[in-house]
PDB file of N, CA and C in Angstrom:
ATOM      1  N   MET F  24     129.771  89.617 159.347  1.00  0.00           N
ATOM      2  CA  MET F  24     129.076  88.685 158.505  1.00  0.00           C
ATOM      3  C   MET F  24     128.457  89.371 157.308  1.00  0.00           C
ATOM      4  N   GLY F  25     127.941  90.526 157.491  1.00  0.00           N
ATOM      5  CA  GLY F  25     127.302  91.230 156.391  1.00  0.00           C
ATOM      6  C   GLY F  25     128.341  91.867 155.497  1.00  0.00           C
ATOM      7  N   GLY F  26     128.051  92.993 155.073  1.00  0.00           N
ATOM      8  CA  GLY F  26     129.000  93.721 154.241  1.00  0.00           C
ATOM      9  C   GLY F  26     128.402  94.021 152.881  1.00  0.00           C
ATOM     10  N   THR F  27     129.197  94.683 152.106  1.00  0.00           N
ATOM     11  CA  THR F  27     128.694  95.042 150.773  1.00  0.00           C
ATOM     12  C   THR F  27     129.066  93.971 149.767  1.00  0.00           C
ATOM     13  N   LYS F  28     128.270  93.922 148.728  1.00  0.00           N
ATOM     14  CA  LYS F  28     128.499  92.956 147.658  1.00  0.00           C
ATOM     15  C   LYS F  28     129.694  93.370 146.831  1.00  0.00           C
ATOM     16  N   LYS F  29     130.358  92.389 146.252  1.00  0.00           N
ATOM     17  CA  LYS F  29     131.445  92.713 145.347  1.00  0.00           C
ATOM     18  C   LYS F  29     130.843  93.205 144.039  1.00  0.00           C
ATOM     19  N   VAL F  30     131.312  94.329 143.544  1.00  0.00           N
ATOM     20  CA  VAL F  30     130.762  94.951 142.344  1.00  0.00           C
ATOM     21  C   VAL F  30     131.455  94.362 141.116  1.00  0.00           C
ATOM     22  N   SER F  31     130.641  94.050 140.091  1.00  0.00           N
ATOM     23  CA  SER F  31     131.197  93.479 138.866  1.00  0.00           C
ATOM     24  C   SER F  31     131.990  94.547 138.109  1.00  0.00           C
ATOM     25  N   PRO F  32     132.923  94.120 137.259  1.00  0.00           N
ATOM     26  CA  PRO F  32     133.733  95.098 136.502  1.00  0.00           C
ATOM     27  C   PRO F  32     132.878  96.009 135.609  1.00  0.00           C
ATOM     28  N   ALA F  33     131.819  95.476 135.035  1.00  0.00           N
ATOM     29  CA  ALA F  33     130.963  96.302 134.190  1.00  0.00           C
ATOM     30  C   ALA F  33     130.291  97.389 135.018  1.00  0.00           C
ATOM     31  N   LYS F  34     129.848  97.029 136.189  1.00  0.00           N
ATOM     32  CA  LYS F  34     129.200  97.993 137.082  1.00  0.00           C
ATOM     33  C   LYS F  34     130.195  99.055 137.527  1.00  0.00           C
ATOM     34  N   GLN F  35     131.447  98.657 137.764  1.00  0.00           N
ATOM     35  CA  GLN F  35     132.477  99.611 138.167  1.00  0.00           C
ATOM     36  C   GLN F  35     132.715 100.641 137.058  1.00  0.00           C
ATOM     37  N   ASP F  36     132.757 100.171 135.806  1.00  0.00           N
ATOM     38  CA  ASP F  36     132.957 101.088 134.676  1.00  0.00           C
ATOM     39  C   ASP F  36     131.820 102.091 134.595  1.00  0.00           C
ATOM     40  N   LYS F  37     130.597 101.628 134.806  1.00  0.00           N
ATOM     41  CA  LYS F  37     129.443 102.525 134.736  1.00  0.00           C
ATOM     42  C   LYS F  37     129.510 103.583 135.825  1.00  0.00           C
ATOM     43  N   THR F  38     129.900 103.167 137.029  1.00  0.00           N
ATOM     44  CA  THR F  38     129.951 104.141 138.120  1.00  0.00           C
ATOM     45  C   THR F  38     131.091 105.124 137.900  1.00  0.00           C
ATOM     46  N   GLN F  39     132.209 104.690 137.321  1.00  0.00           N
ATOM     47  CA  GLN F  39     133.312 105.593 137.038  1.00  0.00           C
ATOM     48  C   GLN F  39     132.912 106.603 135.973  1.00  0.00           C
ATOM     49  N   ASN F  40     132.180 106.139 134.938  1.00  0.00           N
ATOM     50  CA  ASN F  40     131.744 107.049 133.881  1.00  0.00           C
ATOM     51  C   ASN F  40     130.790 108.098 134.411  1.00  0.00           C
ATOM     52  N   SER F  41     129.888 107.693 135.300  1.00  0.00           N
ATOM     53  CA  SER F  41     128.931 108.666 135.828  1.00  0.00           C
ATOM     54  C   SER F  41     129.625 109.682 136.735  1.00  0.00           C
ATOM     55  N   LYS F  42     130.682 109.281 137.437  1.00  0.00           N
ATOM     56  CA  LYS F  42     131.425 110.214 138.273  1.00  0.00           C
ATOM     57  C   LYS F  42     132.178 111.223 137.412  1.00  0.00           C
ATOM     58  N   ASP F  43     132.683 110.746 136.264  1.00  0.00           N
ATOM     59  CA  ASP F  43     133.425 111.626 135.361  1.00  0.00           C
ATOM     60  C   ASP F  43     132.486 112.525 134.560  1.00  0.00           C
ATOM     61  N   GLY F  44     131.191 112.202 134.547  1.00  0.00           N
ATOM     62  CA  GLY F  44     130.236 112.994 133.785  1.00  0.00           C
ATOM     63  C   GLY F  44     130.171 112.574 132.324  1.00  0.00           C
ATOM     64  N   LYS F  45     130.636 111.371 132.038  1.00  0.00           N
ATOM     65  CA  LYS F  45     130.651 110.895 130.658  1.00  0.00           C
ATOM     66  C   LYS F  45     129.648 109.767 130.433  1.00  0.00           C
ATOM     67  N   ASP F  46     128.612 109.708 131.235  1.00  0.00           N
ATOM     68  CA  ASP F  46     127.601 108.661 131.090  1.00  0.00           C
ATOM     69  C   ASP F  46     126.758 108.945 129.849  1.00  0.00           C
ATOM     70  N   PRO F  47     126.722 108.023 128.906  1.00  0.00           N
ATOM     71  CA  PRO F  47     125.962 108.266 127.676  1.00  0.00           C
ATOM     72  C   PRO F  47     124.466 108.444 127.923  1.00  0.00           C
ATOM     73  N   LYS F  48     123.942 107.848 128.968  1.00  0.00           N
ATOM     74  CA  LYS F  48     122.514 107.982 129.261  1.00  0.00           C
ATOM     75  C   LYS F  48     122.175 109.413 129.660  1.00  0.00           C
ATOM     76  N   ASP F  49     123.080 110.048 130.421  1.00  0.00           N
ATOM     77  CA  ASP F  49     122.826 111.416 130.862  1.00  0.00           C
ATOM     78  C   ASP F  49     122.771 112.374 129.682  1.00  0.00           C
ATOM     79  N   SER F  50     123.639 112.168 128.689  1.00  0.00           N
ATOM     80  CA  SER F  50     123.650 113.080 127.550  1.00  0.00           C
ATOM     81  C   SER F  50     122.371 112.930 126.730  1.00  0.00           C
ATOM     82  N   LYS F  51     121.837 111.738 126.637  1.00  0.00           N
ATOM     83  CA  LYS F  51     120.585 111.524 125.913  1.00  0.00           C
ATOM     84  C   LYS F  51     119.432 112.192 126.647  1.00  0.00           C
ATOM     85  N   LYS F  52     119.423 112.052 127.955  1.00  0.00           N
ATOM     86  CA  LYS F  52     118.347 112.645 128.744  1.00  0.00           C
ATOM     87  C   LYS F  52     118.383 114.163 128.626  1.00  0.00           C
ATOM     88  N   SER F  53     119.567 114.733 128.682  1.00  0.00           N
ATOM     89  CA  SER F  53     119.654 116.188 128.639  1.00  0.00           C
ATOM     90  C   SER F  53     119.203 116.712 127.275  1.00  0.00           C
ATOM     91  N   ARG F  54     119.479 115.989 126.199  1.00  0.00           N
ATOM     92  CA  ARG F  54     119.027 116.405 124.872  1.00  0.00           C
ATOM     93  C   ARG F  54     117.509 116.369 124.789  1.00  0.00           C
ATOM     94  N   LYS F  55     116.912 115.332 125.347  1.00  0.00           N
ATOM     95  CA  LYS F  55     115.459 115.212 125.321  1.00  0.00           C
ATOM     96  C   LYS F  55     114.810 116.308 126.156  1.00  0.00           C
ATOM     97  N   ASP F  56     115.432 116.605 127.296  1.00  0.00           N
ATOM     98  CA  ASP F  56     114.877 117.631 128.170  1.00  0.00           C
ATOM     99  C   ASP F  56     114.908 119.006 127.503  1.00  0.00           C
ATOM    100  N   ARG F  57     115.935 119.256 126.707  1.00  0.00           N
ATOM    101  CA  ARG F  57     116.054 120.546 126.045  1.00  0.00           C
ATOM    102  C   ARG F  57     115.183 120.637 124.793  1.00  0.00           C
ATOM    103  N   GLY F  58     114.597 119.536 124.399  1.00  0.00           N
ATOM    104  CA  GLY F  58     113.732 119.553 123.230  1.00  0.00           C
ATOM    105  C   GLY F  58     114.478 119.302 121.935  1.00  0.00           C
ATOM    106  N   GLU F  59     115.732 118.939 122.009  1.00  0.00           N
ATOM    107  CA  GLU F  59     116.488 118.647 120.800  1.00  0.00           C
ATOM    108  C   GLU F  59     116.256 117.195 120.426  1.00  0.00           C
ATOM    109  N   SER F  60     115.808 116.987 119.225  1.00  0.00           N
ATOM    110  CA  SER F  60     115.611 115.616 118.775  1.00  0.00           C
ATOM    111  C   SER F  60     116.103 115.497 117.349  1.00  0.00           C
ATOM    112  N   GLY F  61     116.130 114.295 116.858  1.00  0.00           N
ATOM    113  CA  GLY F  61     116.584 114.044 115.504  1.00  0.00           C
ATOM    114  C   GLY F  61     115.562 114.507 114.482  1.00  0.00           C
ATOM    115  N   PRO F  62     115.775 114.130 113.242  1.00  0.00           N
ATOM    116  CA  PRO F  62     114.830 114.539 112.200  1.00  0.00           C
ATOM    117  C   PRO F  62     113.456 113.920 112.443  1.00  0.00           C
ATOM    118  N   ARG F  63     112.414 114.661 112.083  1.00  0.00           N
ATOM    119  CA  ARG F  63     111.057 114.171 112.285  1.00  0.00           C
ATOM    120  C   ARG F  63     110.769 113.076 111.269  1.00  0.00           C
ATOM    121  N   LYS F  64     109.989 112.104 111.704  1.00  0.00           N
ATOM    122  CA  LYS F  64     109.629 111.009 110.821  1.00  0.00           C
ATOM    123  C   LYS F  64     108.529 111.462 109.873  1.00  0.00           C
ATOM    124  N   ALA F  65     108.635 111.041 108.631  1.00  0.00           N
ATOM    125  CA  ALA F  65     107.630 111.404 107.642  1.00  0.00           C
ATOM    126  C   ALA F  65     106.393 110.547 107.832  1.00  0.00           C
ATOM    127  N   GLU F  66     105.243 111.113 107.579  1.00  0.00           N
ATOM    128  CA  GLU F  66     103.996 110.372 107.689  1.00  0.00           C
ATOM    129  C   GLU F  66     103.793 109.607 106.383  1.00  0.00           C
ATOM    130  N   ILE F  67     103.575 108.315 106.500  1.00  0.00           N
ATOM    131  CA  ILE F  67     103.434 107.461 105.324  1.00  0.00           C
ATOM    132  C   ILE F  67     101.969 107.120 105.121  1.00  0.00           C
ATOM    133  N   THR F  68     101.483 107.337 103.925  1.00  0.00           N
ATOM    134  CA  THR F  68     100.112 107.002 103.587  1.00  0.00           C
ATOM    135  C   THR F  68     100.137 105.971 102.465  1.00  0.00           C
ATOM    136  N   VAL F  69      99.471 104.851 102.697  1.00  0.00           N
ATOM    137  CA  VAL F  69      99.415 103.795 101.694  1.00  0.00           C
ATOM    138  C   VAL F  69      97.987 103.704 101.187  1.00  0.00           C
ATOM    139  N   MET F  70      97.830 103.778  99.891  1.00  0.00           N
ATOM    140  CA  MET F  70      96.510 103.706  99.287  1.00  0.00           C
ATOM    141  C   MET F  70      96.374 102.380  98.531  1.00  0.00           C
ATOM    142  N   VAL F  71      95.179 101.848  98.567  1.00  0.00           N
ATOM    143  CA  VAL F  71      94.883 100.614  97.852  1.00  0.00           C
ATOM    144  C   VAL F  71      94.498 100.989  96.426  1.00  0.00           C
ATOM    145  N   ASN F  72      95.033 100.271  95.461  1.00  0.00           N
ATOM    146  CA  ASN F  72      94.657 100.477  94.070  1.00  0.00           C
ATOM    147  C   ASN F  72      93.221  99.974  93.930  1.00  0.00           C
ATOM    148  N   GLU F  73      92.280 100.889  93.756  1.00  0.00           N
ATOM    149  CA  GLU F  73      90.863 100.538  93.789  1.00  0.00           C
ATOM    150  C   GLU F  73      90.476  99.548  92.704  1.00  0.00           C
ATOM    151  N   ALA F  74      90.972  99.746  91.501  1.00  0.00           N
ATOM    152  CA  ALA F  74      90.616  98.851  90.394  1.00  0.00           C
ATOM    153  C   ALA F  74      91.072  97.424  90.685  1.00  0.00           C
ATOM    154  N   GLU F  75      92.290  97.309  91.199  1.00  0.00           N
ATOM    155  CA  GLU F  75      92.839  95.990  91.513  1.00  0.00           C
ATOM    156  C   GLU F  75      92.060  95.334  92.660  1.00  0.00           C
ATOM    157  N   ALA F  76      91.736  96.119  93.687  1.00  0.00           N
ATOM    158  CA  ALA F  76      91.018  95.582  94.841  1.00  0.00           C
ATOM    159  C   ALA F  76      89.609  95.140  94.462  1.00  0.00           C
ATOM    160  N   ILE F  77      88.919  95.929  93.654  1.00  0.00           N
ATOM    161  CA  ILE F  77      87.558  95.565  93.235  1.00  0.00           C
ATOM    162  C   ILE F  77      87.587  94.311  92.370  1.00  0.00           C
ATOM    163  N   LYS F  78      88.614  94.185  91.530  1.00  0.00           N
ATOM    164  CA  LYS F  78      88.760  92.988  90.695  1.00  0.00           C
ATOM    165  C   LYS F  78      88.943  91.747  91.582  1.00  0.00           C
ATOM    166  N   ILE F  79      89.748  91.873  92.625  1.00  0.00           N
ATOM    167  CA  ILE F  79      89.980  90.752  93.550  1.00  0.00           C
ATOM    168  C   ILE F  79      88.685  90.390  94.267  1.00  0.00           C
ATOM    169  N   ILE F  80      87.942  91.397  94.706  1.00  0.00           N
ATOM    170  CA  ILE F  80      86.689  91.156  95.433  1.00  0.00           C
ATOM    171  C   ILE F  80      85.660  90.493  94.521  1.00  0.00           C
ATOM    172  N   LYS F  81      85.548  90.968  93.274  1.00  0.00           N
ATOM    173  CA  LYS F  81      84.556  90.422  92.335  1.00  0.00           C
ATOM    174  C   LYS F  81      84.887  88.980  91.946  1.00  0.00           C
ATOM    175  N   ASN F  82      86.177  88.646  91.840  1.00  0.00           N
ATOM    176  CA  ASN F  82      86.585  87.302  91.416  1.00  0.00           C
ATOM    177  C   ASN F  82      86.492  86.260  92.531  1.00  0.00           C
ATOM    178  N   SER F  83      86.359  86.685  93.775  1.00  0.00           N
ATOM    179  CA  SER F  83      86.282  85.719  94.865  1.00  0.00           C
ATOM    180  C   SER F  83      84.880  85.708  95.454  1.00  0.00           C
ATOM    181  N   LYS F  84      84.532  84.568  96.038  1.00  0.00           N
ATOM    182  CA  LYS F  84      83.213  84.438  96.653  1.00  0.00           C
ATOM    183  C   LYS F  84      83.077  85.402  97.824  1.00  0.00           C
ATOM    184  N   VAL F  85      84.020  85.302  98.757  1.00  0.00           N
ATOM    185  CA  VAL F  85      84.087  86.213  99.898  1.00  0.00           C
ATOM    186  C   VAL F  85      85.547  86.612 100.090  1.00  0.00           C
ATOM    187  N   VAL F  86      85.756  87.710 100.794  1.00  0.00           N
ATOM    188  CA  VAL F  86      87.114  88.185 101.051  1.00  0.00           C
ATOM    189  C   VAL F  86      87.184  88.720 102.476  1.00  0.00           C
ATOM    190  N   THR F  87      88.325  88.507 103.105  1.00  0.00           N
ATOM    191  CA  THR F  87      88.563  89.075 104.433  1.00  0.00           C
ATOM    192  C   THR F  87      89.568  90.213 104.294  1.00  0.00           C
ATOM    193  N   VAL F  88      89.743  90.946 105.350  1.00  0.00           N
ATOM    194  CA  VAL F  88      90.695  92.054 105.343  1.00  0.00           C
ATOM    195  C   VAL F  88      92.101  91.515 105.083  1.00  0.00           C
ATOM    196  N   HIS F  89      92.433  90.394 105.712  1.00  0.00           N
ATOM    197  CA  HIS F  89      93.765  89.817 105.570  1.00  0.00           C
ATOM    198  C   HIS F  89      94.007  89.339 104.141  1.00  0.00           C
ATOM    199  N   ASP F  90      93.008  88.715 103.533  1.00  0.00           N
ATOM    200  CA  ASP F  90      93.140  88.272 102.144  1.00  0.00           C
ATOM    201  C   ASP F  90      93.407  89.452 101.217  1.00  0.00           C
ATOM    202  N   LEU F  91      92.606  90.492 101.363  1.00  0.00           N
ATOM    203  CA  LEU F  91      92.752  91.661 100.503  1.00  0.00           C
ATOM    204  C   LEU F  91      94.118  92.326 100.698  1.00  0.00           C
ATOM    205  N   ALA F  92      94.565  92.425 101.936  1.00  0.00           N
ATOM    206  CA  ALA F  92      95.866  93.037 102.222  1.00  0.00           C
ATOM    207  C   ALA F  92      96.993  92.221 101.596  1.00  0.00           C
ATOM    208  N   ARG F  93      96.920  90.918 101.714  1.00  0.00           N
ATOM    209  CA  ARG F  93      97.959  90.044 101.164  1.00  0.00           C
ATOM    210  C   ARG F  93      97.987  90.124  99.641  1.00  0.00           C
ATOM    211  N   GLN F  94      96.824  90.106  99.004  1.00  0.00           N
ATOM    212  CA  GLN F  94      96.765  90.075  97.548  1.00  0.00           C
ATOM    213  C   GLN F  94      97.102  91.425  96.907  1.00  0.00           C
ATOM    214  N   THR F  95      96.809  92.520  97.595  1.00  0.00           N
ATOM    215  CA  THR F  95      97.124  93.837  97.037  1.00  0.00           C
ATOM    216  C   THR F  95      98.484  94.349  97.483  1.00  0.00           C
ATOM    217  N   GLY F  96      99.060  93.747  98.507  1.00  0.00           N
ATOM    218  CA  GLY F  96     100.389  94.137  98.965  1.00  0.00           C
ATOM    219  C   GLY F  96     100.394  95.397  99.816  1.00  0.00           C
ATOM    220  N   VAL F  97      99.314  95.643 100.557  1.00  0.00           N
ATOM    221  CA  VAL F  97      99.257  96.805 101.444  1.00  0.00           C
ATOM    222  C   VAL F  97      99.105  96.321 102.880  1.00  0.00           C
ATOM    223  N   LYS F  98      99.159  97.255 103.816  1.00  0.00           N
ATOM    224  CA  LYS F  98      98.978  96.903 105.217  1.00  0.00           C
ATOM    225  C   LYS F  98      97.516  96.557 105.485  1.00  0.00           C
ATOM    226  N   ILE F  99      97.306  95.817 106.551  1.00  0.00           N
ATOM    227  CA  ILE F  99      95.962  95.380 106.922  1.00  0.00           C
ATOM    228  C   ILE F  99      95.082  96.582 107.236  1.00  0.00           C
ATOM    229  N   SER F 100      95.650  97.598 107.866  1.00  0.00           N
ATOM    230  CA  SER F 100      94.863  98.782 108.206  1.00  0.00           C
ATOM    231  C   SER F 100      94.375  99.500 106.948  1.00  0.00           C
ATOM    232  N   ALA F 101      95.203  99.538 105.900  1.00  0.00           N
ATOM    233  CA  ALA F 101      94.798 100.179 104.647  1.00  0.00           C
ATOM    234  C   ALA F 101      93.698  99.373 103.961  1.00  0.00           C
ATOM    235  N   ALA F 102      93.832  98.039 103.983  1.00  0.00           N
ATOM    236  CA  ALA F 102      92.809  97.183 103.383  1.00  0.00           C
ATOM    237  C   ALA F 102      91.502  97.293 104.157  1.00  0.00           C
ATOM    238  N   ASN F 103      91.582  97.372 105.474  1.00  0.00           N
ATOM    239  CA  ASN F 103      90.388  97.507 106.304  1.00  0.00           C
ATOM    240  C   ASN F 103      89.685  98.831 106.020  1.00  0.00           C
ATOM    241  N   ALA F 104      90.454  99.905 105.910  1.00  0.00           N
ATOM    242  CA  ALA F 104      89.869 101.215 105.600  1.00  0.00           C
ATOM    243  C   ALA F 104      89.190 101.185 104.236  1.00  0.00           C
ATOM    244  N   PHE F 105      89.799 100.516 103.263  1.00  0.00           N
ATOM    245  CA  PHE F 105      89.212 100.420 101.927  1.00  0.00           C
ATOM    246  C   PHE F 105      87.895  99.654 101.965  1.00  0.00           C
ATOM    247  N   LEU F 106      87.861  98.544 102.694  1.00  0.00           N
ATOM    248  CA  LEU F 106      86.634  97.742 102.772  1.00  0.00           C
ATOM    249  C   LEU F 106      85.521  98.494 103.504  1.00  0.00           C
ATOM    250  N   ILE F 107      85.856  99.241 104.514  1.00  0.00           N
ATOM    251  CA  ILE F 107      84.840 100.023 105.233  1.00  0.00           C
ATOM    252  C   ILE F 107      84.264 101.098 104.314  1.00  0.00           C
ATOM    253  N   GLU F 108      85.140 101.792 103.568  1.00  0.00           N
ATOM    254  CA  GLU F 108      84.667 102.809 102.622  1.00  0.00           C
ATOM    255  C   GLU F 108      83.818 102.181 101.517  1.00  0.00           C
ATOM    256  N   SER F 109      84.249 101.014 101.044  1.00  0.00           N
ATOM    257  CA  SER F 109      83.494 100.323  99.991  1.00  0.00           C
ATOM    258  C   SER F 109      82.126  99.884 100.498  1.00  0.00           C
ATOM    259  N   THR F 110      82.033  99.534 101.765  1.00  0.00           N
ATOM    260  CA  THR F 110      80.748  99.166 102.361  1.00  0.00           C
ATOM    261  C   THR F 110      79.822 100.383 102.399  1.00  0.00           C
ATOM    262  N   LYS F 111      80.386 101.537 102.758  1.00  0.00           N
ATOM    263  CA  LYS F 111      79.590 102.764 102.800  1.00  0.00           C
ATOM    264  C   LYS F 111      79.111 103.162 101.395  1.00  0.00           C
ATOM    265  N   LYS F 112      79.966 102.939 100.384  1.00  0.00           N
ATOM    266  CA  LYS F 112      79.615 103.284  99.005  1.00  0.00           C
ATOM    267  C   LYS F 112      78.650 102.281  98.390  1.00  0.00           C
ATOM    268  N   GLY F 113      78.567 101.079  98.970  1.00  0.00           N
ATOM    269  CA  GLY F 113      77.667 100.056  98.453  1.00  0.00           C
ATOM    270  C   GLY F 113      78.319  99.107  97.460  1.00  0.00           C
ATOM    271  N   ILE F 114      79.626  99.097  97.384  1.00  0.00           N
ATOM    272  CA  ILE F 114      80.337  98.193  96.468  1.00  0.00           C
ATOM    273  C   ILE F 114      80.377  96.789  97.041  1.00  0.00           C
ATOM    274  N   VAL F 115      80.619  96.687  98.355  1.00  0.00           N
ATOM    275  CA  VAL F 115      80.654  95.385  99.027  1.00  0.00           C
ATOM    276  C   VAL F 115      79.682  95.413 100.202  1.00  0.00           C
ATOM    277  N   LYS F 116      79.348  94.220 100.676  1.00  0.00           N
ATOM    278  CA  LYS F 116      78.518  94.135 101.878  1.00  0.00           C
ATOM    279  C   LYS F 116      79.169  93.153 102.838  1.00  0.00           C
ATOM    280  N   ARG F 117      78.869  93.326 104.103  1.00  0.00           N
ATOM    281  CA  ARG F 117      79.408  92.456 105.131  1.00  0.00           C
ATOM    282  C   ARG F 117      78.574  91.182 105.153  1.00  0.00           C
ATOM    283  N   ALA F 118      79.205  90.033 104.927  1.00  0.00           N
ATOM    284  CA  ALA F 118      78.493  88.770 104.829  1.00  0.00           C
ATOM    285  C   ALA F 118      78.491  88.001 106.139  1.00  0.00           C
ATOM    286  N   GLY F 119      79.439  88.259 107.012  1.00  0.00           N
ATOM    287  CA  GLY F 119      79.500  87.522 108.269  1.00  0.00           C
ATOM    288  C   GLY F 119      80.684  87.977 109.083  1.00  0.00           C
ATOM    289  N   GLY F 120      80.982  87.199 110.098  1.00  0.00           N
ATOM    290  CA  GLY F 120      82.104  87.512 110.963  1.00  0.00           C
ATOM    291  C   GLY F 120      81.655  88.223 112.223  1.00  0.00           C
ATOM    292  N   TYR F 121      82.594  88.453 113.107  1.00  0.00           N
ATOM    293  CA  TYR F 121      82.286  89.081 114.378  1.00  0.00           C
ATOM    294  C   TYR F 121      83.549  89.712 114.953  1.00  0.00           C
ATOM    295  N   SER F 122      83.365  90.629 115.864  1.00  0.00           N
ATOM    296  CA  SER F 122      84.435  91.245 116.642  1.00  0.00           C
ATOM    297  C   SER F 122      85.548  91.826 115.770  1.00  0.00           C
ATOM    298  N   GLY F 123      85.186  92.491 114.693  1.00  0.00           N
ATOM    299  CA  GLY F 123      86.188  93.130 113.846  1.00  0.00           C
ATOM    300  C   GLY F 123      86.759  92.244 112.769  1.00  0.00           C
ATOM    301  N   HIS F 124      86.490  90.942 112.813  1.00  0.00           N
ATOM    302  CA  HIS F 124      86.991  89.998 111.813  1.00  0.00           C
ATOM    303  C   HIS F 124      85.842  89.644 110.878  1.00  0.00           C
ATOM    304  N   TYR F 125      85.555  90.560 109.974  1.00  0.00           N
ATOM    305  CA  TYR F 125      84.386  90.396 109.131  1.00  0.00           C
ATOM    306  C   TYR F 125      84.743  89.774 107.787  1.00  0.00           C
ATOM    307  N   ILE F 126      83.730  89.195 107.165  1.00  0.00           N
ATOM    308  CA  ILE F 126      83.844  88.610 105.837  1.00  0.00           C
ATOM    309  C   ILE F 126      82.998  89.475 104.914  1.00  0.00           C
ATOM    310  N   TYR F 127      83.568  89.905 103.812  1.00  0.00           N
ATOM    311  CA  TYR F 127      82.895  90.767 102.868  1.00  0.00           C
ATOM    312  C   TYR F 127      82.674  90.035 101.551  1.00  0.00           C
ATOM    313  N   GLN F 128      81.610  90.430 100.837  1.00  0.00           N
ATOM    314  CA  GLN F 128      81.389  89.906  99.500  1.00  0.00           C
ATOM    315  C   GLN F 128      80.877  91.026  98.614  1.00  0.00           C
ATOM    316  N   ALA F 129      81.103  90.871  97.327  1.00  0.00           N
ATOM    317  CA  ALA F 129      80.700  91.901  96.368  1.00  0.00           C
ATOM    318  C   ALA F 129      79.174  91.940  96.286  1.00  0.00           C
ATOM    319  N   VAL F 130      78.643  93.145  96.122  1.00  0.00           N
ATOM    320  CA  VAL F 130      77.202  93.304  95.952  1.00  0.00           C
ATOM    321  C   VAL F 130      76.879  92.952  94.513  1.00  0.00           C
ATOM    322  N   SER F 131      75.925  92.014  94.324  1.00  0.00           N
ATOM    323  CA  SER F 131      75.572  91.602  92.963  1.00  0.00           C
ATOM    324  C   SER F 131      74.728  92.694  92.318  1.00  0.00           C
ATOM    325  N   SER F 132      75.068  93.033  91.105  1.00  0.00           N
ATOM    326  CA  SER F 132      74.377  94.120  90.411  1.00  0.00           C
ATOM    327  C   SER F 132      73.157  93.643  89.703  1.00  0.00           C
TER     328      SER F 132
END
């Protein structure tokens, strides 16, 4: 009544390849184990154009990180870093928000 399951053709091909030593997964693993890898990825740094960002902040009542990122064309993390630095410098102040989703406004001179 019992017995073994019938193996699908795809599974049969995989088992034949592994018996022959031509399994593509094994060759990838062995390369990783030996420390051979492809070219290293370059580190990308995106900077916010300060003049453009300050102009956007001054022209709007309040600005969020997402608004600034969308309008300047940078990543949200870059816009967030810019707003945090601007807060430390005294260019903008935090007007509201919570849990990392803050609203910023320009400091009136």
